[in-house]
């Protein structure tokens, strides 16, 4: 059984995630290839696609959302993702067991909640008109006065297939977005593809990977048995710790000396979330610098394929500053390339700023 070094695994993952070079493709194909994009905040996929797609324009994503080719909805790990409409319709019900688990084990939050009564009422209210969850929770509280208001909202968000309604806002959605039933928005009933197909899509986007990695990404338990069943169709490797890695036979696995350029990733990017063992992209000693105690995942920058620091944009009136906070000293070439990439990102993200500046924090 072939052994893959951590650096070789890194390059394979970067190739799948379109981070070895920007690629010419449309936004729908890009989102599908990436296995969906984390979209906790509306602006995050814009940055993620800018870093990956050659010639990406803000209006490309706006148009795909308005044309209902892409949707923003609750998916993997019960978190908001940008997905193609086709993938959402294929896999939303496949994730049902994992999403059902989201309403168990939270003492007090769902006490006395009858989903068989709640979900039809919520579906009817959202069919009447798209509503944000603050409004919806208030209406549901009138129907279910004994239930926990937060529990009502969370149960509906995770158990009822819903999508966010895009607007003309800068990042395609307002801060408080309205939701509508997915089948009504997309004009089609959702299917339920076999979990094996979802696992194969995961490997295409994030492999080579272990069963624990696939479970971390999807939130679905018991995927070791699924991968064992798929074994005849897969290549199987070992990493340097001796763990089995599964992969598609023809998926890209570049040599470990393939150059990896400076790249900027948004908050919550799936590159740093989609594996149980994240050392392929970030050293364990830096993990706490990226994932905060309240589970926020900071925006990061890559140098030579690995997370080497975090970044943020500070906007004051007409001035925009992009601050880089490295975890370790950077070479002159790294600083030069990262500064150049940061300047281009700042021009994309803050086009109306009159002054732009890139600052590198001292260690």
GROMACS .gro file of C-alpha atoms in nm:
model
  363
    1UNK     CA    1   0.000   0.000   0.000
    2UNK     CA    2   0.151   0.333  -0.110
    3UNK     CA    3   0.239   0.587   0.158
    4UNK     CA    4   0.153   0.952   0.097
    5UNK     CA    5   0.355   1.216   0.281
    6UNK     CA    6   0.171   1.501   0.450
    7UNK     CA    7   0.308   1.738   0.188
    8UNK     CA    8   0.181   1.516  -0.095
    9UNK     CA    9  -0.162   1.503   0.071
   10UNK     CA   10  -0.149   1.881   0.100
   11UNK     CA   11  -0.086   1.926  -0.270
   12UNK     CA   12  -0.363   1.681  -0.360
   13UNK     CA   13  -0.613   1.871  -0.146
   14UNK     CA   14  -0.504   2.208  -0.284
   15UNK     CA   15  -0.547   2.078  -0.638
   16UNK     CA   16  -0.906   1.968  -0.565
   17UNK     CA   17  -0.978   2.301  -0.395
   18UNK     CA   18  -0.849   2.507  -0.689
   19UNK     CA   19  -0.570   2.662  -0.480
   20UNK     CA   20  -0.264   2.563  -0.682
   21UNK     CA   21  -0.374   2.799  -0.957
   22UNK     CA   22  -0.681   3.001  -1.042
   23UNK     CA   23  -0.889   2.811  -1.293
   24UNK     CA   24  -1.115   2.923  -1.575
   25UNK     CA   25  -1.463   2.791  -1.494
   26UNK     CA   26  -1.810   2.923  -1.421
   27UNK     CA   27  -1.920   2.976  -1.062
   28UNK     CA   28  -2.172   2.690  -1.055
   29UNK     CA   29  -1.914   2.436  -1.173
   30UNK     CA   30  -1.662   2.578  -0.925
   31UNK     CA   31  -1.898   2.546  -0.628
   32UNK     CA   32  -1.981   2.188  -0.725
   33UNK     CA   33  -1.615   2.097  -0.763
   34UNK     CA   34  -1.541   2.245  -0.420
   35UNK     CA   35  -1.810   2.029  -0.258
   36UNK     CA   36  -2.002   2.341  -0.164
   37UNK     CA   37  -1.869   2.645   0.020
   38UNK     CA   38  -1.920   2.739   0.381
   39UNK     CA   39  -2.137   3.052   0.387
   40UNK     CA   40  -2.192   3.147   0.750
   41UNK     CA   41  -2.178   3.507   0.632
   42UNK     CA   42  -2.289   3.611   0.287
   43UNK     CA   43  -1.958   3.768   0.184
   44UNK     CA   44  -1.742   3.462   0.250
   45UNK     CA   45  -1.807   3.274  -0.079
   46UNK     CA   46  -1.721   3.587  -0.276
   47UNK     CA   47  -1.370   3.590  -0.130
   48UNK     CA   48  -1.339   3.213  -0.161
   49UNK     CA   49  -1.430   3.219  -0.530
   50UNK     CA   50  -1.210   3.523  -0.600
   51UNK     CA   51  -0.913   3.324  -0.470
   52UNK     CA   52  -0.994   3.022  -0.690
   53UNK     CA   53  -1.162   3.129  -1.014
   54UNK     CA   54  -0.971   3.310  -1.287
   55UNK     CA   55  -1.152   3.634  -1.370
   56UNK     CA   56  -1.420   3.594  -1.103
   57UNK     CA   57  -1.662   3.886  -1.087
   58UNK     CA   58  -1.904   3.970  -0.809
   59UNK     CA   59  -2.193   3.983  -1.055
   60UNK     CA   60  -2.126   3.622  -1.163
   61UNK     CA   61  -2.230   3.496  -0.822
   62UNK     CA   62  -2.521   3.739  -0.799
   63UNK     CA   63  -2.655   3.616  -1.133
   64UNK     CA   64  -2.624   3.246  -1.046
   65UNK     CA   65  -2.817   3.306  -0.722
   66UNK     CA   66  -3.090   3.507  -0.895
   67UNK     CA   67  -3.120   3.240  -1.165
   68UNK     CA   68  -3.158   2.978  -0.887
   69UNK     CA   69  -2.855   2.782  -1.007
   70UNK     CA   70  -2.689   2.830  -0.668
   71UNK     CA   71  -2.853   2.840  -0.325
   72UNK     CA   72  -2.747   2.937   0.026
   73UNK     CA   73  -2.894   2.690   0.272
   74UNK     CA   74  -2.831   2.469   0.576
   75UNK     CA   75  -2.631   2.162   0.476
   76UNK     CA   76  -2.321   1.984   0.610
   77UNK     CA   77  -2.268   2.003   0.986
   78UNK     CA   78  -2.601   2.192   1.010
   79UNK     CA   79  -2.424   2.506   0.887
   80UNK     CA   80  -2.498   2.743   0.603
   81UNK     CA   81  -2.339   2.652   0.270
   82UNK     CA   82  -2.341   2.779  -0.084
   83UNK     CA   83  -2.441   2.484  -0.303
   84UNK     CA   84  -2.545   2.430  -0.661
   85UNK     CA   85  -2.920   2.382  -0.686
   86UNK     CA   86  -2.859   2.037  -0.834
   87UNK     CA   87  -2.640   1.927  -0.543
   88UNK     CA   88  -2.877   2.073  -0.288
   89UNK     CA   89  -3.172   1.883  -0.435
   90UNK     CA   90  -2.966   1.563  -0.453
   91UNK     CA   91  -2.807   1.566  -0.108
   92UNK     CA   92  -3.020   1.771   0.134
   93UNK     CA   93  -3.230   1.467   0.228
   94UNK     CA   94  -2.921   1.244   0.231
   95UNK     CA   95  -2.797   1.460   0.517
   96UNK     CA   96  -3.127   1.411   0.699
   97UNK     CA   97  -2.995   1.176   0.971
   98UNK     CA   98  -2.711   1.414   1.057
   99UNK     CA   99  -2.947   1.713   1.062
  100UNK     CA  100  -3.197   1.519   1.272
  101UNK     CA  101  -2.921   1.462   1.527
  102UNK     CA  102  -2.888   1.840   1.558
  103UNK     CA  103  -3.211   1.852   1.760
  104UNK     CA  104  -3.109   1.587   2.010
  105UNK     CA  105  -2.887   1.611   2.312
  106UNK     CA  106  -2.963   1.975   2.395
  107UNK     CA  107  -3.126   1.970   2.732
  108UNK     CA  108  -3.424   2.205   2.759
  109UNK     CA  109  -3.402   2.356   2.412
  110UNK     CA  110  -3.642   2.112   2.245
  111UNK     CA  111  -3.843   1.991   2.544
  112UNK     CA  112  -4.205   1.938   2.446
  113UNK     CA  113  -4.144   2.016   2.081
  114UNK     CA  114  -4.362   1.814   1.841
  115UNK     CA  115  -4.192   1.825   1.500
  116UNK     CA  116  -4.490   1.659   1.333
  117UNK     CA  117  -4.698   1.961   1.429
  118UNK     CA  118  -4.431   2.229   1.402
  119UNK     CA  119  -4.290   2.168   1.055
  120UNK     CA  120  -4.620   2.187   0.860
  121UNK     CA  121  -4.704   2.515   1.034
  122UNK     CA  122  -4.361   2.661   0.955
  123UNK     CA  123  -4.385   2.541   0.595
  124UNK     CA  124  -4.724   2.710   0.554
  125UNK     CA  125  -4.600   3.039   0.701
  126UNK     CA  126  -4.297   3.043   0.471
  127UNK     CA  127  -4.505   2.956   0.165
  128UNK     CA  128  -4.722   3.261   0.236
  129UNK     CA  129  -4.413   3.479   0.193
  130UNK     CA  130  -4.038   3.453   0.261
  131UNK     CA  131  -3.964   3.549   0.620
  132UNK     CA  132  -3.652   3.602   0.828
  133UNK     CA  133  -3.617   3.387   1.136
  134UNK     CA  134  -3.682   3.666   1.383
  135UNK     CA  135  -4.025   3.715   1.226
  136UNK     CA  136  -4.085   3.342   1.187
  137UNK     CA  137  -3.997   3.264   1.549
  138UNK     CA  138  -4.246   3.526   1.667
  139UNK     CA  139  -4.523   3.373   1.458
  140UNK     CA  140  -4.438   3.021   1.572
  141UNK     CA  141  -4.431   3.128   1.935
  142UNK     CA  142  -4.797   3.228   1.903
  143UNK     CA  143  -4.880   2.881   1.770
  144UNK     CA  144  -4.660   2.698   2.022
  145UNK     CA  145  -4.650   2.923   2.332
  146UNK     CA  146  -4.503   2.655   2.559
  147UNK     CA  147  -4.202   2.586   2.336
  148UNK     CA  148  -3.859   2.745   2.364
  149UNK     CA  149  -3.839   3.022   2.102
  150UNK     CA  150  -3.479   2.940   2.009
  151UNK     CA  151  -3.565   2.572   1.989
  152UNK     CA  152  -3.850   2.648   1.749
  153UNK     CA  153  -3.621   2.837   1.516
  154UNK     CA  154  -3.335   2.590   1.525
  155UNK     CA  155  -3.563   2.293   1.467
  156UNK     CA  156  -3.720   2.455   1.163
  157UNK     CA  157  -3.383   2.567   1.026
  158UNK     CA  158  -3.237   2.215   1.044
  159UNK     CA  159  -3.540   1.992   0.978
  160UNK     CA  160  -3.723   2.181   0.703
  161UNK     CA  161  -3.544   2.218   0.366
  162UNK     CA  162  -3.520   2.594   0.320
  163UNK     CA  163  -3.313   2.832   0.110
  164UNK     CA  164  -3.229   3.198   0.157
  165UNK     CA  165  -3.381   3.446  -0.086
  166UNK     CA  166  -3.111   3.654  -0.260
  167UNK     CA  167  -3.136   4.031  -0.292
  168UNK     CA  168  -2.944   4.311  -0.463
  169UNK     CA  169  -2.733   4.368  -0.152
  170UNK     CA  170  -2.357   4.396  -0.202
  171UNK     CA  171  -2.298   4.037  -0.092
  172UNK     CA  172  -2.627   3.907  -0.240
  173UNK     CA  173  -2.803   3.878   0.097
  174UNK     CA  174  -2.886   4.123   0.378
  175UNK     CA  175  -2.754   4.056   0.726
  176UNK     CA  176  -3.098   3.925   0.822
  177UNK     CA  177  -3.207   3.722   0.520
  178UNK     CA  178  -3.548   3.574   0.444
  179UNK     CA  179  -3.603   3.201   0.395
  180UNK     CA  180  -3.844   3.014   0.171
  181UNK     CA  181  -3.919   2.641   0.117
  182UNK     CA  182  -3.659   2.487  -0.111
  183UNK     CA  183  -3.900   2.285  -0.325
  184UNK     CA  184  -4.107   2.595  -0.399
  185UNK     CA  185  -3.801   2.809  -0.480
  186UNK     CA  186  -3.643   2.545  -0.705
  187UNK     CA  187  -3.966   2.418  -0.856
  188UNK     CA  188  -3.885   2.053  -0.792
  189UNK     CA  189  -3.911   1.788  -0.525
  190UNK     CA  190  -3.590   1.698  -0.346
  191UNK     CA  191  -3.444   1.354  -0.404
  192UNK     CA  192  -3.239   1.142  -0.163
  193UNK     CA  193  -2.920   1.018  -0.324
  194UNK     CA  194  -2.736   0.723  -0.164
  195UNK     CA  195  -2.481   0.826   0.097
  196UNK     CA  196  -2.216   0.651  -0.114
  197UNK     CA  197  -2.256   0.918  -0.380
  198UNK     CA  198  -2.210   1.194  -0.124
  199UNK     CA  199  -1.892   1.026   0.003
  200UNK     CA  200  -1.753   1.004  -0.351
  201UNK     CA  201  -1.822   1.374  -0.398
  202UNK     CA  202  -1.639   1.442  -0.074
  203UNK     CA  203  -1.332   1.252  -0.191
  204UNK     CA  204  -1.337   1.439  -0.523
  205UNK     CA  205  -1.328   1.770  -0.336
  206UNK     CA  206  -1.115   1.690  -0.030
  207UNK     CA  207  -0.939   1.355  -0.076
  208UNK     CA  208  -0.734   1.157  -0.008
  209UNK     CA  209  -0.912   1.120   0.325
  210UNK     CA  210  -0.994   0.888   0.613
  211UNK     CA  211  -1.342   0.785   0.718
  212UNK     CA  212  -1.306   1.019   1.018
  213UNK     CA  213  -1.236   1.304   0.778
  214UNK     CA  214  -1.551   1.231   0.578
  215UNK     CA  215  -1.756   1.218   0.897
  216UNK     CA  216  -1.613   1.550   1.018
  217UNK     CA  217  -1.711   1.719   0.692
  218UNK     CA  218  -2.058   1.569   0.655
  219UNK     CA  219  -2.168   1.518   1.013
  220UNK     CA  220  -2.283   1.168   0.916
  221UNK     CA  221  -2.169   0.882   1.139
  222UNK     CA  222  -2.073   0.530   1.034
  223UNK     CA  223  -1.892   0.620   0.713
  224UNK     CA  224  -1.618   0.363   0.771
  225UNK     CA  225  -1.861   0.092   0.662
  226UNK     CA  226  -1.960   0.300   0.358
  227UNK     CA  227  -1.598   0.341   0.251
  228UNK     CA  228  -1.531  -0.028   0.305
  229UNK     CA  229  -1.818  -0.100   0.069
  230UNK     CA  230  -1.669   0.140  -0.186
  231UNK     CA  231  -1.318  -0.001  -0.147
  232UNK     CA  232  -1.318  -0.195  -0.479
  233UNK     CA  233  -1.386   0.134  -0.661
  234UNK     CA  234  -1.120   0.337  -0.479
  235UNK     CA  235  -0.745   0.372  -0.439
  236UNK     CA  236  -0.629   0.314  -0.083
  237UNK     CA  237  -0.314   0.470   0.061
  238UNK     CA  238  -0.160   0.518   0.404
  239UNK     CA  239  -0.038   0.839   0.556
  240UNK     CA  240   0.284   0.873   0.754
  241UNK     CA  241   0.098   0.770   1.073
  242UNK     CA  242  -0.025   0.449   0.910
  243UNK     CA  243  -0.390   0.553   0.870
  244UNK     CA  244  -0.585   0.439   0.564
  245UNK     CA  245  -0.665   0.710   0.312
  246UNK     CA  246  -0.934   0.656   0.049
  247UNK     CA  247  -0.937   0.833  -0.286
  248UNK     CA  248  -1.081   0.826  -0.634
  249UNK     CA  249  -0.852   0.639  -0.875
  250UNK     CA  250  -0.815   0.923  -1.126
  251UNK     CA  251  -0.819   1.220  -0.888
  252UNK     CA  252  -0.521   1.458  -0.902
  253UNK     CA  253  -0.234   1.381  -0.666
  254UNK     CA  254   0.045   1.620  -0.767
  255UNK     CA  255   0.406   1.576  -0.662
  256UNK     CA  256   0.488   1.736  -0.331
  257UNK     CA  257   0.731   1.982  -0.491
  258UNK     CA  258   0.458   2.147  -0.704
  259UNK     CA  259   0.460   2.519  -0.614
  260UNK     CA  260   0.167   2.654  -0.412
  261UNK     CA  261   0.106   3.030  -0.444
  262UNK     CA  262   0.003   3.284  -0.183
  263UNK     CA  263  -0.371   3.258  -0.128
  264UNK     CA  264  -0.629   3.419   0.100
  265UNK     CA  265  -0.922   3.221   0.241
  266UNK     CA  266  -1.235   3.368   0.404
  267UNK     CA  267  -1.366   3.294   0.752
  268UNK     CA  268  -1.493   2.936   0.790
  269UNK     CA  269  -1.340   2.816   0.463
  270UNK     CA  270  -1.391   2.442   0.423
  271UNK     CA  271  -1.023   2.388   0.348
  272UNK     CA  272  -0.954   2.422   0.721
  273UNK     CA  273  -1.277   2.252   0.836
  274UNK     CA  274  -1.327   1.947   0.616
  275UNK     CA  275  -1.092   1.697   0.786
  276UNK     CA  276  -1.061   1.545   1.132
  277UNK     CA  277  -0.682   1.564   1.096
  278UNK     CA  278  -0.612   1.914   0.964
  279UNK     CA  279  -0.234   1.891   0.963
  280UNK     CA  280  -0.245   1.864   0.584
  281UNK     CA  281  -0.309   2.240   0.582
  282UNK     CA  282  -0.243   2.374   0.931
  283UNK     CA  283   0.004   2.277   1.203
  284UNK     CA  284  -0.157   2.165   1.529
  285UNK     CA  285   0.020   2.440   1.725
  286UNK     CA  286  -0.157   2.707   1.518
  287UNK     CA  287  -0.505   2.559   1.527
  288UNK     CA  288  -0.612   2.757   1.834
  289UNK     CA  289  -0.509   3.077   1.658
  290UNK     CA  290  -0.761   3.003   1.381
  291UNK     CA  291  -1.055   2.842   1.566
  292UNK     CA  292  -1.166   3.061   1.856
  293UNK     CA  293  -1.324   2.945   2.182
  294UNK     CA  294  -1.668   3.047   2.054
  295UNK     CA  295  -1.602   2.833   1.741
  296UNK     CA  296  -1.546   3.118   1.500
  297UNK     CA  297  -1.299   3.022   1.226
  298UNK     CA  298  -1.083   3.317   1.127
  299UNK     CA  299  -0.987   3.414   0.774
  300UNK     CA  300  -0.644   3.271   0.690
  301UNK     CA  301  -0.368   3.308   0.435
  302UNK     CA  302  -0.166   3.028   0.277
  303UNK     CA  303   0.202   3.029   0.197
  304UNK     CA  304   0.363   2.725   0.038
  305UNK     CA  305   0.028   2.550   0.076
  306UNK     CA  306  -0.010   2.583   0.453
  307UNK     CA  307  -0.193   2.824   0.682
  308UNK     CA  308   0.070   3.070   0.802
  309UNK     CA  309  -0.147   3.339   0.956
  310UNK     CA  310  -0.479   3.522   0.969
  311UNK     CA  311  -0.606   3.837   0.802
  312UNK     CA  312  -0.886   4.088   0.835
  313UNK     CA  313  -1.006   4.403   0.662
  314UNK     CA  314  -1.057   4.717   0.868
  315UNK     CA  315  -1.274   4.985   0.709
  316UNK     CA  316  -1.291   5.343   0.836
  317UNK     CA  317  -1.484   5.583   0.620
  318UNK     CA  318  -1.308   5.582   0.281
  319UNK     CA  319  -0.994   5.401   0.400
  320UNK     CA  320  -0.952   5.024   0.390
  321UNK     CA  321  -0.666   4.834   0.554
  322UNK     CA  322  -0.595   4.463   0.518
  323UNK     CA  323  -0.396   4.339   0.818
  324UNK     CA  324  -0.190   4.022   0.801
  325UNK     CA  325  -0.106   3.851   1.130
  326UNK     CA  326   0.155   3.579   1.068
  327UNK     CA  327   0.214   3.289   1.306
  328UNK     CA  328   0.586   3.275   1.233
  329UNK     CA  329   0.852   3.485   1.057
  330UNK     CA  330   0.799   3.503   0.680
  331UNK     CA  331   1.066   3.518   0.414
  332UNK     CA  332   1.106   3.829   0.199
  333UNK     CA  333   0.959   3.646  -0.100
  334UNK     CA  334   0.660   3.534   0.107
  335UNK     CA  335   0.595   3.889   0.229
  336UNK     CA  336   0.625   4.021  -0.126
  337UNK     CA  337   0.387   3.767  -0.276
  338UNK     CA  338   0.137   3.789   0.010
  339UNK     CA  339   0.136   4.169  -0.005
  340UNK     CA  340   0.072   4.164  -0.378
  341UNK     CA  341  -0.214   3.916  -0.339
  342UNK     CA  342  -0.356   4.109  -0.042
  343UNK     CA  343  -0.356   4.432  -0.240
  344UNK     CA  344  -0.551   4.267  -0.523
  345UNK     CA  345  -0.798   4.117  -0.274
  346UNK     CA  346  -0.850   4.454  -0.107
  347UNK     CA  347  -0.929   4.614  -0.443
  348UNK     CA  348  -1.187   4.345  -0.505
  349UNK     CA  349  -1.344   4.350  -0.159
  350UNK     CA  350  -1.349   4.729  -0.107
  351UNK     CA  351  -1.390   4.882  -0.455
  352UNK     CA  352  -1.531   5.211  -0.323
  353UNK     CA  353  -1.243   5.281  -0.082
  354UNK     CA  354  -1.035   5.586  -0.170
  355UNK     CA  355  -0.721   5.464   0.007
  356UNK     CA  356  -0.600   5.105   0.037
  357UNK     CA  357  -0.321   4.972   0.257
  358UNK     CA  358  -0.176   4.631   0.340
  359UNK     CA  359  -0.014   4.604   0.684
  360UNK     CA  360   0.194   4.319   0.823
  361UNK     CA  361   0.168   4.285   1.201
  362UNK     CA  362   0.487   4.241   1.400
  363UNK     CA  363   0.547   3.907   1.570
   0.00000   0.00000   0.00000
